[in-house]
Coordinates of C-alpha atoms in Angstrom, one line a residue:
M1 CA -216.9 99.6 15.2
P2 CA -213.6 101.4 16.0
T3 CA -210.8 99.2 16.8
V4 CA -209.4 99.5 20.4
S5 CA -205.6 98.9 20.6
L6 CA -203.7 98.8 24.1
H7 CA -200.6 99.3 24.3
F8 CA -198.6 99.0 27.6
D9 CA -195.1 99.9 28.8
P10 CA -193.1 96.4 29.4
S11 CA -192.6 97.9 33.5
V12 CA -196.4 97.5 33.6
F13 CA -196.1 93.5 33.0
A14 CA -193.0 93.6 35.1
H15 CA -194.6 95.1 38.0
L16 CA -197.9 92.4 37.4
A17 CA -195.4 89.9 38.1
R18 CA -194.6 90.7 41.2
A19 CA -198.1 91.7 42.6
T20 CA -199.7 89.1 44.8
G21 CA -203.0 88.6 45.5
D22 CA -203.5 90.7 47.6
D23 CA -202.8 93.6 45.7
T24 CA -204.5 96.1 43.5
V25 CA -202.9 97.1 40.5
H26 CA -204.1 100.7 39.3
L27 CA -203.9 101.5 35.5
T28 CA -205.1 104.2 33.4
L29 CA -206.2 104.4 30.0
S30 CA -206.3 107.4 28.1
L31 CA -207.4 108.2 24.1
G32 CA -204.8 108.3 21.0
G33 CA -204.3 107.7 17.5
G34 CA -202.0 105.9 14.9
D35 CA -199.5 103.1 15.7
E36 CA -198.1 104.9 18.9
P37 CA -198.7 105.6 21.9
P38 CA -199.4 109.5 22.5
A39 CA -196.5 111.2 23.4
V40 CA -198.5 113.1 26.7
T41 CA -197.2 116.1 28.3
P42 CA -198.7 115.3 31.8
S43 CA -200.2 118.2 33.9
P44 CA -198.4 119.0 36.7
V45 CA -200.9 117.6 39.7
V46 CA -201.2 120.0 42.8
P47 CA -202.7 118.0 45.5
H48 CA -206.0 118.8 47.6
G49 CA -207.4 118.2 50.7
P50 CA -205.9 117.2 54.0
L51 CA -202.8 115.8 52.7
A52 CA -201.9 118.5 50.9
G53 CA -200.2 120.3 53.4
L54 CA -197.9 117.4 54.0
M55 CA -197.4 116.6 50.0
Q56 CA -196.4 120.7 49.8
A57 CA -194.0 120.4 52.2
G58 CA -192.4 117.5 51.1
R59 CA -193.0 115.2 54.0
L60 CA -195.5 112.9 52.3
N61 CA -195.1 111.2 48.3
P62 CA -197.9 110.7 45.8
G63 CA -197.1 106.4 45.9
T64 CA -195.8 106.0 49.7
E65 CA -198.0 103.2 51.1
L66 CA -199.0 103.3 54.5
N67 CA -200.8 100.6 56.8
F68 CA -202.3 99.8 59.7
Y69 CA -203.1 96.7 61.9
Q70 CA -205.3 96.8 64.9
R71 CA -204.5 94.1 66.9
R72 CA -207.4 93.4 69.3
A73 CA -209.8 93.4 65.4
N74 CA -207.2 91.8 64.0
R75 CA -208.1 93.6 61.2
R76 CA -205.3 95.1 58.7
G77 CA -205.4 97.9 55.8
R78 CA -203.3 99.2 53.4
A79 CA -203.5 102.4 51.3
V80 CA -201.4 104.2 48.9
V81 CA -201.3 108.1 48.3
T82 CA -202.3 109.6 44.9
A83 CA -200.4 112.1 43.7
E84 CA -204.0 114.6 44.1
G85 CA -203.9 113.8 47.8
Q86 CA -206.0 111.3 47.9
L87 CA -205.7 107.3 49.1
I88 CA -206.8 104.1 47.4
V89 CA -207.0 101.1 49.8
D90 CA -206.8 98.2 48.6
G91 CA -210.3 96.6 47.7
H92 CA -212.1 99.7 46.8
A93 CA -212.6 101.0 43.5
S94 CA -212.2 105.0 44.3
P95 CA -209.7 106.8 45.8
F96 CA -210.8 108.4 49.3
P97 CA -210.6 112.2 50.3
S98 CA -209.1 111.7 53.9
P99 CA -207.4 109.2 55.9
S100 CA -210.2 108.9 58.4
K101 CA -212.5 108.6 55.8
A102 CA -209.8 105.5 54.1
A103 CA -209.7 104.2 57.8
E104 CA -213.1 104.2 58.0
A105 CA -214.4 102.0 54.5
I106 CA -212.2 99.4 56.1
T107 CA -213.0 99.2 59.9
G108 CA -216.5 100.1 59.4
N109 CA -216.5 102.6 62.0
V110 CA -215.5 106.3 62.6
I111 CA -212.4 106.3 63.6
N112 CA -209.0 109.4 63.5
G113 CA -207.1 107.8 60.4
W114 CA -204.3 110.3 61.2
T115 CA -203.0 108.6 64.3
L116 CA -204.6 105.2 62.6
W117 CA -202.6 105.2 59.4
H118 CA -198.7 104.1 59.8
L119 CA -195.8 105.1 57.1
P120 CA -193.3 102.7 55.9
D121 CA -190.9 104.0 59.0
G122 CA -193.6 103.6 61.8
R123 CA -194.6 107.3 61.9
T124 CA -198.4 107.8 61.9
L125 CA -199.8 110.9 59.5
D126 CA -200.5 113.0 62.8
D127 CA -196.7 112.6 63.6
L128 CA -196.2 114.0 60.2
R129 CA -198.3 116.9 60.7
R130 CA -196.8 117.7 64.2
E131 CA -193.7 117.5 62.6
L132 CA -194.7 120.0 59.8
R133 CA -196.7 122.2 62.7
R134 CA -193.1 122.4 64.8
N135 CA -190.8 123.3 61.8
D136 CA -193.5 125.2 59.9
P137 CA -196.1 127.0 62.4
Q138 CA -198.1 128.6 59.3
H139 CA -199.2 125.0 59.1

């Protein structure tokens, strides 16, 4: 049986030390050989799906944290934008292809994720979409 060796950059441990019990930490493993981790040249990731236009226009970046709070239902949600234009929702193993699917995973209801998810500055994804259309009518 082959030996499995895992190498972690010290920044991974620093991130884990800062994480709280409610945080989800995502790690990616890749195959390599020898004693040193392989030098990997990442392929450029091109976002696709509903968020792609916002990302290609530089209005939404990978790693952006989105949140929502529904006061009447006392329900909160947190998601992180991936480089592929999907949303990783806390408590779910697979990313969601759209803001509405990500919101539905938390609320259990069909819901407009564009108006539900908020950026750290308080704007919604729908606000970003309207800004993009106003400044670039091609979108």
